[in-house]
Short mmCIF file of C-alpha atoms in Angstrom, two decimals:
data_model
loop_
_atom_site.label_atom_id
_atom_site.label_comp_id
_atom_site.label_asym_id
_atom_site.label_seq_id
_atom_site.Cartn_x
_atom_site.Cartn_y
_atom_site.Cartn_z
CA UNK A 1 164.47 201.66 165.10
CA UNK A 2 161.09 200.10 164.80
CA UNK A 3 159.89 197.53 167.23
CA UNK A 4 159.11 193.89 166.36
CA UNK A 5 155.35 194.59 166.56
CA UNK A 6 155.69 197.42 163.99
CA UNK A 7 157.54 195.17 161.59
CA UNK A 8 154.90 192.40 161.97
CA UNK A 9 152.08 194.89 161.33
CA UNK A 10 153.84 196.17 158.17
CA UNK A 11 154.32 192.60 156.91
CA UNK A 12 150.62 191.81 157.41
CA UNK A 13 149.66 194.96 155.50
CA UNK A 14 151.89 194.03 152.55
CA UNK A 15 150.39 190.50 152.46
CA UNK A 16 146.86 191.92 152.38
CA UNK A 17 147.78 194.28 149.55
CA UNK A 18 149.21 191.38 147.54
CA UNK A 19 145.99 189.43 148.02
CA UNK A 20 143.87 192.33 146.78
CA UNK A 21 145.85 192.71 143.52
CA UNK A 22 144.32 191.28 140.34
CA UNK A 23 145.91 188.05 139.11
CA UNK A 24 148.81 188.54 136.73
CA UNK A 25 149.72 192.11 137.93
CA UNK A 26 152.52 191.15 140.32
CA UNK A 27 155.15 191.06 137.56
CA UNK A 28 154.16 194.47 136.18
CA UNK A 29 154.98 196.57 139.27
CA UNK A 30 158.50 197.30 140.61
CA UNK A 31 159.36 195.66 143.90
CA UNK A 32 160.41 197.77 146.90
CA UNK A 33 164.01 197.57 148.04
CA UNK A 34 164.54 195.73 151.26
CA UNK A 35 167.33 195.98 153.78
CA UNK A 36 169.27 193.12 152.21
CA UNK A 37 169.25 194.68 148.70
CA UNK A 38 166.82 194.21 145.84
CA UNK A 39 165.43 190.80 145.04
CA UNK A 40 163.21 190.05 142.00
CA UNK A 41 159.86 188.40 142.53
CA UNK A 42 160.85 185.50 140.28
CA UNK A 43 163.89 184.68 142.42
CA UNK A 44 163.69 182.71 145.62
CA UNK A 45 166.11 182.32 148.49
CA UNK A 46 167.07 178.87 149.68
CA UNK A 47 166.22 178.67 153.38
CA UNK A 48 169.49 176.91 154.28
CA UNK A 49 172.08 178.51 152.01
CA UNK A 50 170.55 181.90 151.38
CA UNK A 51 171.38 181.55 147.66
CA UNK A 52 168.88 182.73 145.13
CA UNK A 53 167.75 180.61 142.24
CA UNK A 54 166.65 181.69 138.78
CA UNK A 55 163.14 181.97 137.43
CA UNK A 56 160.74 179.11 137.98
CA UNK A 57 160.63 178.36 134.24
CA UNK A 58 164.39 177.93 134.15
CA UNK A 59 164.45 175.57 137.14
CA UNK A 60 161.60 173.22 136.09
CA UNK A 61 160.49 173.41 132.46
CA UNK A 62 156.74 172.96 132.15
CA UNK A 63 155.48 169.78 130.53
CA UNK A 64 153.37 170.62 127.45
CA UNK A 65 149.92 169.06 127.06
CA UNK A 66 151.00 167.04 123.98
CA UNK A 67 154.32 165.72 125.23
CA UNK A 68 152.93 162.86 127.32
CA UNK A 69 150.59 161.40 124.61
CA UNK A 70 153.38 161.75 122.06
CA UNK A 71 155.78 159.78 124.24
CA UNK A 72 153.10 157.17 124.86
CA UNK A 73 152.52 156.82 121.12
CA UNK A 74 156.23 156.42 120.57
CA UNK A 75 156.38 153.63 123.17
CA UNK A 76 153.37 151.86 121.62
CA UNK A 77 154.97 152.14 118.17
CA UNK A 78 158.27 150.73 119.46
CA UNK A 79 156.43 147.84 121.13
CA UNK A 80 154.49 147.12 117.93
CA UNK A 81 157.71 147.12 115.90
CA UNK A 82 159.28 144.76 118.41
CA UNK A 83 156.30 142.38 118.19
CA UNK A 84 156.41 142.46 114.38
CA UNK A 85 160.16 141.77 114.43
CA UNK A 86 159.62 138.89 116.85
CA UNK A 87 156.83 137.46 114.67
CA UNK A 88 159.09 137.62 111.62
CA UNK A 89 161.93 135.81 113.39
CA UNK A 90 159.63 133.13 114.83
CA UNK A 91 157.95 132.68 111.45
CA UNK A 92 161.32 132.26 109.72
CA UNK A 93 162.42 129.72 112.33
CA UNK A 94 159.19 127.74 111.87
CA UNK A 95 159.65 127.68 108.10
CA UNK A 96 163.23 126.51 108.56
CA UNK A 97 162.22 123.69 110.92
CA UNK A 98 159.07 122.48 109.19
CA UNK A 99 160.02 123.20 105.59
CA UNK A 100 157.82 121.66 102.88
CA UNK A 101 155.50 119.95 105.39
CA UNK A 102 153.52 123.20 105.62
CA UNK A 103 152.40 122.88 101.98
CA UNK A 104 152.00 119.10 101.88
CA UNK A 105 148.42 118.46 100.76
CA UNK A 106 148.62 114.82 101.91
CA UNK A 107 149.64 115.59 105.48
CA UNK A 108 146.93 115.17 108.09
CA UNK A 109 145.68 118.59 109.19
CA UNK A 110 145.51 117.69 112.89
CA UNK A 111 149.06 116.32 112.79
CA UNK A 112 150.30 119.47 111.07
CA UNK A 113 148.43 121.65 113.58
CA UNK A 114 149.99 119.84 116.54
CA UNK A 115 153.48 119.96 114.99
CA UNK A 116 153.26 123.70 114.35
CA UNK A 117 152.06 124.44 117.87
CA UNK A 118 154.84 122.36 119.44
CA UNK A 119 157.55 124.05 117.36
CA UNK A 120 156.00 127.46 118.00
CA UNK A 121 156.09 126.87 121.75
CA UNK A 122 159.75 125.85 121.57
CA UNK A 123 160.75 128.82 119.44
CA UNK A 124 158.92 131.33 121.65
CA UNK A 125 160.45 129.73 124.75
CA UNK A 126 163.97 130.12 123.34
CA UNK A 127 163.57 133.85 122.66
CA UNK A 128 165.76 136.15 124.73
CA UNK A 129 163.17 138.90 124.77
CA UNK A 130 160.57 138.54 127.53
CA UNK A 131 156.95 138.64 126.49
CA UNK A 132 153.88 139.39 128.55
CA UNK A 133 151.16 136.76 128.63
CA UNK A 134 148.91 138.91 126.41
CA UNK A 135 151.65 139.50 123.84
CA UNK A 136 152.61 135.82 123.86
CA UNK A 137 148.99 134.81 123.24
CA UNK A 138 148.65 137.38 120.46
CA UNK A 139 151.87 136.32 118.73
CA UNK A 140 150.88 132.65 119.01
CA UNK A 141 147.44 133.30 117.48
CA UNK A 142 148.73 135.46 114.62
CA UNK A 143 151.56 133.10 113.69
CA UNK A 144 149.27 130.07 113.92
CA UNK A 145 146.80 131.82 111.59
CA UNK A 146 149.66 132.64 109.24
CA UNK A 147 151.15 129.14 109.20
CA UNK A 148 148.03 126.97 109.43
CA UNK A 149 145.51 129.39 107.97
CA UNK A 150 145.58 132.41 105.71
CA UNK A 151 147.23 135.08 107.83
CA UNK A 152 145.40 138.34 108.62
CA UNK A 153 142.28 137.34 106.67
CA UNK A 154 141.76 134.08 108.59
CA UNK A 155 139.42 135.58 111.26
CA UNK A 156 137.21 137.06 108.51
CA UNK A 157 136.99 133.75 106.68
CA UNK A 158 135.59 132.29 109.92
CA UNK A 159 133.13 135.16 110.40
CA UNK A 160 129.69 134.05 109.11
CA UNK A 161 128.60 137.67 108.56
CA UNK A 162 131.40 138.32 106.03
CA UNK A 163 130.41 137.23 102.51
CA UNK A 164 133.48 138.39 100.58
CA UNK A 165 137.10 139.21 101.42
CA UNK A 166 139.11 141.47 99.08
CA UNK A 167 142.83 142.15 99.46
CA UNK A 168 144.33 145.08 97.54
CA UNK A 169 148.06 144.94 98.17
CA UNK A 170 148.48 145.18 101.96
CA UNK A 171 144.93 146.42 102.64
CA UNK A 172 141.98 144.15 103.42
CA UNK A 173 138.37 145.00 102.53
CA UNK A 174 135.20 143.11 103.44
CA UNK A 175 131.66 142.77 102.21
CA UNK A 176 129.50 142.52 105.29
CA UNK A 177 125.71 142.56 105.15
CA UNK A 178 125.93 143.61 101.53
CA UNK A 179 128.16 146.65 102.17
CA UNK A 180 131.89 147.24 101.68
CA UNK A 181 134.07 148.22 104.63
CA UNK A 182 137.77 148.33 105.38
CA UNK A 183 139.04 145.67 107.78
CA UNK A 184 141.29 146.34 110.76
CA UNK A 185 143.97 144.06 109.34
CA UNK A 186 146.73 144.20 106.77
CA UNK A 187 149.50 142.12 105.24
CA UNK A 188 153.03 143.02 106.25
CA UNK A 189 154.36 143.23 102.70
CA UNK A 190 154.01 141.79 99.21
CA UNK A 191 155.97 138.66 100.15
CA UNK A 192 153.55 137.99 103.02
CA UNK A 193 150.55 138.20 100.66
CA UNK A 194 152.23 136.05 98.00
CA UNK A 195 152.91 133.32 100.58
CA UNK A 196 149.19 133.24 101.39
CA UNK A 197 148.21 133.09 97.71
CA UNK A 198 150.73 130.31 97.03
CA UNK A 199 149.37 128.33 99.97
CA UNK A 200 145.81 128.55 98.60
CA UNK A 201 146.58 127.58 95.01
CA UNK A 202 149.26 124.95 95.68
CA UNK A 203 146.88 122.74 97.67
CA UNK A 204 144.67 122.20 94.61
CA UNK A 205 147.48 121.83 92.10
CA UNK A 206 147.33 125.34 90.67
CA UNK A 207 150.13 127.89 90.43
CA UNK A 208 150.52 131.64 90.13
CA UNK A 209 153.70 133.44 89.08
CA UNK A 210 154.98 135.93 86.51
CA UNK A 211 154.39 133.48 83.65
CA UNK A 212 150.87 132.66 84.85
CA UNK A 213 149.78 135.72 86.84
CA UNK A 214 146.06 134.93 87.15
CA UNK A 215 144.40 131.98 88.82
CA UNK A 216 140.93 130.80 89.82
CA UNK A 217 140.92 128.39 92.74
CA UNK A 218 138.84 127.39 95.73
CA UNK A 219 139.43 126.80 99.41
CA UNK A 220 138.79 123.40 101.01
CA UNK A 221 135.38 124.64 102.19
CA UNK A 222 134.40 125.54 98.62
CA UNK A 223 134.94 129.32 98.79
CA UNK A 224 135.85 130.73 95.38
CA UNK A 225 139.25 132.42 95.06
CA UNK A 226 140.65 134.70 92.37
CA UNK A 227 144.23 135.94 92.54
CA UNK A 228 146.15 138.23 90.20
CA UNK A 229 149.77 139.19 90.78
CA UNK A 230 152.32 141.58 89.24
CA UNK A 231 153.07 142.50 86.51
CA UNK A 232 149.32 142.48 85.76
CA UNK A 233 148.45 143.89 89.20
CA UNK A 234 150.27 147.23 89.23
CA UNK A 235 150.00 148.12 92.93
CA UNK A 236 150.66 144.68 94.36
CA UNK A 237 148.87 141.35 94.28
CA UNK A 238 145.07 141.30 94.53
CA UNK A 239 143.16 138.46 96.18
CA UNK A 240 139.37 138.06 96.11
CA UNK A 241 137.59 135.35 98.08
CA UNK A 242 133.85 134.80 97.73
CA UNK A 243 132.93 132.78 100.77
CA UNK A 244 131.02 129.55 100.44
CA UNK A 245 128.14 129.11 102.83
CA UNK A 246 128.53 125.90 104.80
CA UNK A 247 124.76 125.96 105.29
CA UNK A 248 123.32 126.76 101.83
CA UNK A 249 120.39 129.12 101.62
CA UNK A 250 117.01 127.53 101.04
CA UNK A 251 113.97 128.87 99.23
CA UNK A 252 112.50 129.83 102.61
CA UNK A 253 115.60 131.94 103.31
CA UNK A 254 115.10 133.81 100.03
CA UNK A 255 111.48 134.43 100.97
CA UNK A 256 112.51 135.72 104.39
CA UNK A 257 115.10 138.04 102.78
CA UNK A 258 112.50 139.42 100.39
CA UNK A 259 114.23 138.08 97.26
CA UNK A 260 111.15 136.01 96.47
CA UNK A 261 107.50 135.87 97.44
CA UNK A 262 105.80 132.60 98.37
CA UNK A 263 103.75 132.75 95.14
CA UNK A 264 106.81 133.20 92.88
CA UNK A 265 108.62 130.44 94.78
CA UNK A 266 105.74 128.03 94.07
CA UNK A 267 105.72 129.14 90.44
CA UNK A 268 109.48 128.51 90.01
CA UNK A 269 109.10 125.15 91.74
CA UNK A 270 106.47 124.17 89.17
CA UNK A 271 108.66 125.41 86.29
CA UNK A 272 111.64 123.29 87.40
CA UNK A 273 109.53 120.18 88.05
CA UNK A 274 107.87 120.74 84.67
CA UNK A 275 111.30 120.52 82.97
CA UNK A 276 111.47 124.05 81.60
CA UNK A 277 114.87 125.33 80.47
CA UNK A 278 115.80 128.22 82.76
CA UNK A 279 118.47 130.93 82.53
CA UNK A 280 119.42 132.79 85.72
CA UNK A 281 120.90 136.17 84.77
CA UNK A 282 122.30 139.11 86.69
CA UNK A 283 125.40 141.13 87.44
CA UNK A 284 128.46 140.20 89.47
CA UNK A 285 127.58 139.48 93.08
CA UNK A 286 123.83 139.57 92.38
CA UNK A 287 123.32 136.11 93.89
CA UNK A 288 122.92 134.07 90.69
CA UNK A 289 124.67 130.99 92.09
CA UNK A 290 122.53 131.07 95.23
CA UNK A 291 119.37 131.24 93.13
CA UNK A 292 120.68 128.47 90.88
CA UNK A 293 121.28 126.34 93.96
CA UNK A 294 117.71 126.97 95.15
CA UNK A 295 116.23 126.19 91.73
CA UNK A 296 118.28 122.99 91.56
CA UNK A 297 116.78 121.92 94.88
CA UNK A 298 113.40 121.66 93.13
CA UNK A 299 114.66 118.89 90.80
CA UNK A 300 113.08 115.54 91.71
CA UNK A 301 115.34 113.07 93.47
CA UNK A 302 114.81 110.31 90.87
CA UNK A 303 116.65 112.18 88.09
CA UNK A 304 120.34 112.04 87.11
CA UNK A 305 121.90 115.51 87.39
CA UNK A 306 125.25 116.56 85.87
CA UNK A 307 126.67 119.85 87.18
CA UNK A 308 129.42 121.70 85.30
CA UNK A 309 131.33 124.57 86.93
CA UNK A 310 134.60 126.48 86.83
CA UNK A 311 134.90 126.21 90.61
CA UNK A 312 132.54 123.74 92.26
CA UNK A 313 130.04 125.79 94.30
CA UNK A 314 126.67 124.10 93.88
CA UNK A 315 125.39 122.09 96.84
CA UNK A 316 122.72 119.76 95.52
CA UNK A 317 121.01 117.48 98.02
CA UNK A 318 119.76 114.91 95.51
CA UNK A 319 121.21 111.41 95.57
CA UNK A 320 122.14 111.08 91.89
CA UNK A 321 124.49 113.99 91.15
CA UNK A 322 127.68 113.99 89.03
CA UNK A 323 129.87 117.06 89.62
CA UNK A 324 132.30 118.17 86.92
CA UNK A 325 134.86 120.98 87.18
CA UNK A 326 136.90 122.60 84.42
CA UNK A 327 140.69 122.61 84.48
CA UNK A 328 143.18 125.26 83.28
CA UNK A 329 146.30 124.54 81.26
CA UNK A 330 149.40 123.28 83.04
CA UNK A 331 152.80 124.98 83.08
CA UNK A 332 153.49 123.81 79.52
CA UNK A 333 150.20 125.31 78.34
CA UNK A 334 148.58 121.91 77.83
CA UNK A 335 145.85 119.88 79.45
CA UNK A 336 143.15 122.55 79.64
CA UNK A 337 139.57 121.25 79.89
CA UNK A 338 136.97 123.96 79.26
CA UNK A 339 133.31 124.27 80.17
CA UNK A 340 132.49 123.59 76.53
CA UNK A 341 134.42 120.30 76.62
CA UNK A 342 132.53 119.26 79.74
CA UNK A 343 129.12 120.19 78.27
CA UNK A 344 129.84 118.09 75.18
CA UNK A 345 131.05 115.21 77.34
CA UNK A 346 128.01 115.42 79.63
CA UNK A 347 125.72 114.59 76.69
CA UNK A 348 127.30 111.11 76.68
CA UNK A 349 126.66 110.62 80.39
CA UNK A 350 122.91 110.03 80.14
CA UNK A 351 121.88 113.15 82.05
CA UNK A 352 118.28 113.99 82.89
CA UNK A 353 119.37 117.52 83.79
CA UNK A 354 122.44 119.57 82.92
CA UNK A 355 123.22 122.41 85.32
CA UNK A 356 125.99 124.79 84.20
CA UNK A 357 127.40 127.13 86.84
CA UNK A 358 128.10 129.91 84.35
CA UNK A 359 128.02 130.18 80.56
CA UNK A 360 130.59 132.73 79.48
CA UNK A 361 132.01 131.58 76.13
CA UNK A 362 131.36 129.32 73.13
CA UNK A 363 129.88 126.71 75.50
CA UNK A 364 126.61 128.63 74.96
CA UNK A 365 126.25 126.89 71.58
CA UNK A 366 126.63 123.44 73.13
CA UNK A 367 124.24 124.38 75.92
CA UNK A 368 121.61 125.42 73.37
CA UNK A 369 122.16 122.19 71.48
CA UNK A 370 121.64 120.20 74.69
CA UNK A 371 118.41 122.08 75.47
CA UNK A 372 117.16 121.46 71.95
CA UNK A 373 118.02 117.75 71.81
CA UNK A 374 115.89 116.24 74.52
CA UNK A 375 117.68 117.49 77.65
CA UNK A 376 114.79 119.56 78.93
CA UNK A 377 114.98 121.03 82.41
CA UNK A 378 118.53 122.36 82.04
CA UNK A 379 119.53 125.38 84.12
CA UNK A 380 122.46 127.79 83.69
CA UNK A 381 123.58 131.29 84.70
CA UNK A 382 125.09 134.13 82.71
CA UNK A 383 125.97 137.79 83.27
CA UNK A 384 123.58 140.41 81.91
CA UNK A 385 121.77 143.63 82.77
CA UNK A 386 118.28 142.31 82.09
CA UNK A 387 116.22 139.59 80.38
CA UNK A 388 116.59 141.14 76.90
CA UNK A 389 120.33 141.59 77.41
CA UNK A 390 120.60 137.96 78.48
CA UNK A 391 119.39 136.84 75.06
CA UNK A 392 121.75 139.28 73.32
CA UNK A 393 124.68 137.91 75.31
CA UNK A 394 123.65 134.38 74.48
CA UNK A 395 123.75 135.27 70.77
CA UNK A 396 127.18 136.85 71.14
CA UNK A 397 128.60 133.82 72.95
CA UNK A 398 127.21 131.47 70.28
CA UNK A 399 129.04 133.56 67.66
CA UNK A 400 132.24 133.04 69.67
CA UNK A 401 132.10 129.37 68.65
CA UNK A 402 133.18 130.46 65.15
CA UNK A 403 130.43 128.51 63.35
CA UNK A 404 129.47 131.52 61.19
CA UNK A 405 125.76 131.01 61.81
CA UNK A 406 123.26 133.65 60.67
CA UNK A 407 121.71 135.72 63.45
CA UNK A 408 118.21 134.54 62.65
CA UNK A 409 119.24 130.88 63.00
CA UNK A 410 120.82 131.63 66.39
CA UNK A 411 117.71 133.46 67.59
CA UNK A 412 115.47 130.62 66.46
CA UNK A 413 117.65 128.24 68.48
CA UNK A 414 117.43 130.50 71.54
CA UNK A 415 113.66 131.00 71.25
CA UNK A 416 113.16 127.26 70.87
CA UNK A 417 115.51 126.24 73.69
CA UNK A 418 114.98 128.78 76.49
CA UNK A 419 111.63 128.88 78.28
CA UNK A 420 112.23 131.17 81.26
CA UNK A 421 114.66 133.91 82.37
CA UNK A 422 115.05 134.68 86.08
CA UNK A 423 116.88 137.99 86.44
CA UNK A 424 118.47 139.06 89.72
CA UNK A 425 119.80 142.47 90.82
CA UNK A 426 121.96 143.66 93.68
CA UNK A 427 120.58 146.97 94.95
CA UNK A 428 122.51 149.86 96.46
CA UNK A 429 121.52 148.85 100.00
CA UNK A 430 123.27 145.50 99.49
CA UNK A 431 120.10 143.42 99.16
CA UNK A 432 119.79 140.94 96.31
CA UNK A 433 116.34 140.63 94.75
CA UNK A 434 114.82 138.78 91.82
CA UNK A 435 113.48 141.60 89.64
CA UNK A 436 112.16 139.76 86.56
CA UNK A 437 110.64 136.36 85.87
CA UNK A 438 110.21 136.49 82.11
CA UNK A 439 108.84 134.00 79.58
CA UNK A 440 110.66 133.58 76.26
CA UNK A 441 107.82 133.16 73.77
CA UNK A 442 108.63 132.85 70.07
CA UNK A 443 110.06 134.64 67.06
CA UNK A 444 108.16 137.53 65.51
CA UNK A 445 110.08 138.49 62.41
CA UNK A 446 113.70 138.71 63.51
CA UNK A 447 112.91 139.53 67.14
CA UNK A 448 112.40 137.17 70.07
CA UNK A 449 109.29 138.20 71.99
CA UNK A 450 109.45 138.24 75.79
CA UNK A 451 106.63 138.40 78.31
CA UNK A 452 107.17 139.45 81.92
CA UNK A 453 105.27 137.20 84.35
CA UNK A 454 106.54 138.81 87.56
CA UNK A 455 108.29 142.20 87.83
CA UNK A 456 109.82 143.96 90.82
CA UNK A 457 107.63 146.90 91.85
CA UNK A 458 109.77 149.67 93.31
CA UNK A 459 107.06 152.29 93.68
CA UNK A 460 107.22 151.94 97.48
CA UNK A 461 110.66 153.58 97.37
CA UNK A 462 113.09 153.30 100.29
CA UNK A 463 112.88 153.44 104.07
CA UNK A 464 114.82 155.82 106.35
CA UNK A 465 117.85 153.49 106.27
CA UNK A 466 117.94 153.39 102.47
CA UNK A 467 116.60 149.84 102.19
CA UNK A 468 114.42 148.91 99.23
CA UNK A 469 110.73 148.48 100.12
CA UNK A 470 109.52 147.07 96.78
CA UNK A 471 108.53 143.47 96.03
CA UNK A 472 107.85 141.09 93.16
CA UNK A 473 104.35 141.46 91.74
CA UNK A 474 102.48 139.63 89.05
CA UNK A 475 101.80 141.43 85.77
CA UNK A 476 98.51 139.54 85.41
CA UNK A 477 99.68 137.71 82.28
CA UNK A 478 99.51 133.92 82.13
CA UNK A 479 102.57 132.29 80.53
CA UNK A 480 102.13 130.29 77.33
CA UNK A 481 104.13 127.36 78.73
CA UNK A 482 101.32 126.45 81.14
CA UNK A 483 100.31 123.81 78.57
CA UNK A 484 103.87 122.44 78.48
CA UNK A 485 103.77 122.12 82.26
CA UNK A 486 100.44 120.26 82.00
CA UNK A 487 102.08 117.66 79.73
CA UNK A 488 104.59 117.03 82.56
CA UNK A 489 101.67 116.61 85.02
CA UNK A 490 102.53 119.87 86.79
CA UNK A 491 99.78 122.38 87.51
CA UNK A 492 100.00 126.03 88.56
CA UNK A 493 97.33 127.70 90.67
CA UNK A 494 95.69 130.39 88.48
CA UNK A 495 95.49 132.65 91.55
CA UNK A 496 99.29 132.94 91.37
CA UNK A 497 98.92 135.46 88.53
CA UNK A 498 96.47 137.80 90.27
CA UNK A 499 97.78 141.36 90.15
CA UNK A 500 96.56 142.12 93.69
CA UNK A 501 98.33 139.07 95.10
CA UNK A 502 100.43 139.99 98.17
#
């Protein structure tokens, strides 16, 4: 029988051998039998009971690397669902308590705001489900935006950097700094979006439903709204809001943005003061209304101005301004007042200037008549791809009046009425630039001759961020209407037309 010292020495030797083995080899070699019988390496003996337990993997299953994040995501999702359910119940309770007051256009906004906040506090306080302070603040803000404002898009309507908000079904898209991006917001469902649309249009006496599925409206701040709902919108209602700048851009802003140069700004100022008839053309979102607003700011303050628009957007600072806005038909299909009706009516209002927000139909004929019957200095906008296309569109819209006029007669009217075309383009980088300032000269045969005074020079190309580096440059040609400006006691510096002018 071996002594205790022999057994200790043997145990130390076995421990050293185990340390010298490469990792992972212990399970590949058979274990030696001991006096108490064989015991596998993956079994352990309890020090108190002497019982052996199974393999380690059977006793305590390992936690996989993805199980904890997955469980966390599940908890976050459950919490989000609970918050959404709570918002829905609180929203329903608010609607039940306040009822039609939410859509009452005559109710004072501060009174409505205070009423909603009081009821919201009561409803949240009566909920059985506890809320953290952060969740309570979030629910309060989102429901307040939904009830008093326009739901998920309300923060973007307050953001001065966002110029347009587009809602396609539940998704929200933004135009920010001239570029489109998807917003981190969405509508809960179609009913949620329809409530927001109804709130916008009901406050100005418009409606949108299956019988009248399209509507043009505006927000109280002047932002232009277009909504179209099913069945015309196949994938859910679509809402487009072009924000109205509370602080309108000035001519100096356009110069700073590169849309104009100081020389072209002075030239356009002289053209407006000299009572030339001007057409501002361009594509959708090219900035035509902004340019029209700037050109209108050049009109002298002692003249009577009548503005005609579909949705009132112009912000003229003159003292003597009459603003007219068209009206769609009512639910019986009656009562519509078109732009053409307003143009005809404006001729009886003793205007010095007629400013039309956009000519898009037979009102073009009445606008030409106004320009040709002593109302010089009129300004309007229309959609086109260039100065030549602007005249072609004008002809087409005159034909829409159904007067069966010969093309030559229409072109003679256009050549006689229109003096200047200011064309604007929205480039790929999101910038909006005036690309053509073109004189409408006269008829040569059956063609209206045009002469470019300033043209956008894009030979400089683009910078490393894809921004346009070009600028407006003079063609070196002097316009023929310089004499007409002289009759109005307006002079233009001849140096304006130097080709090397920077």
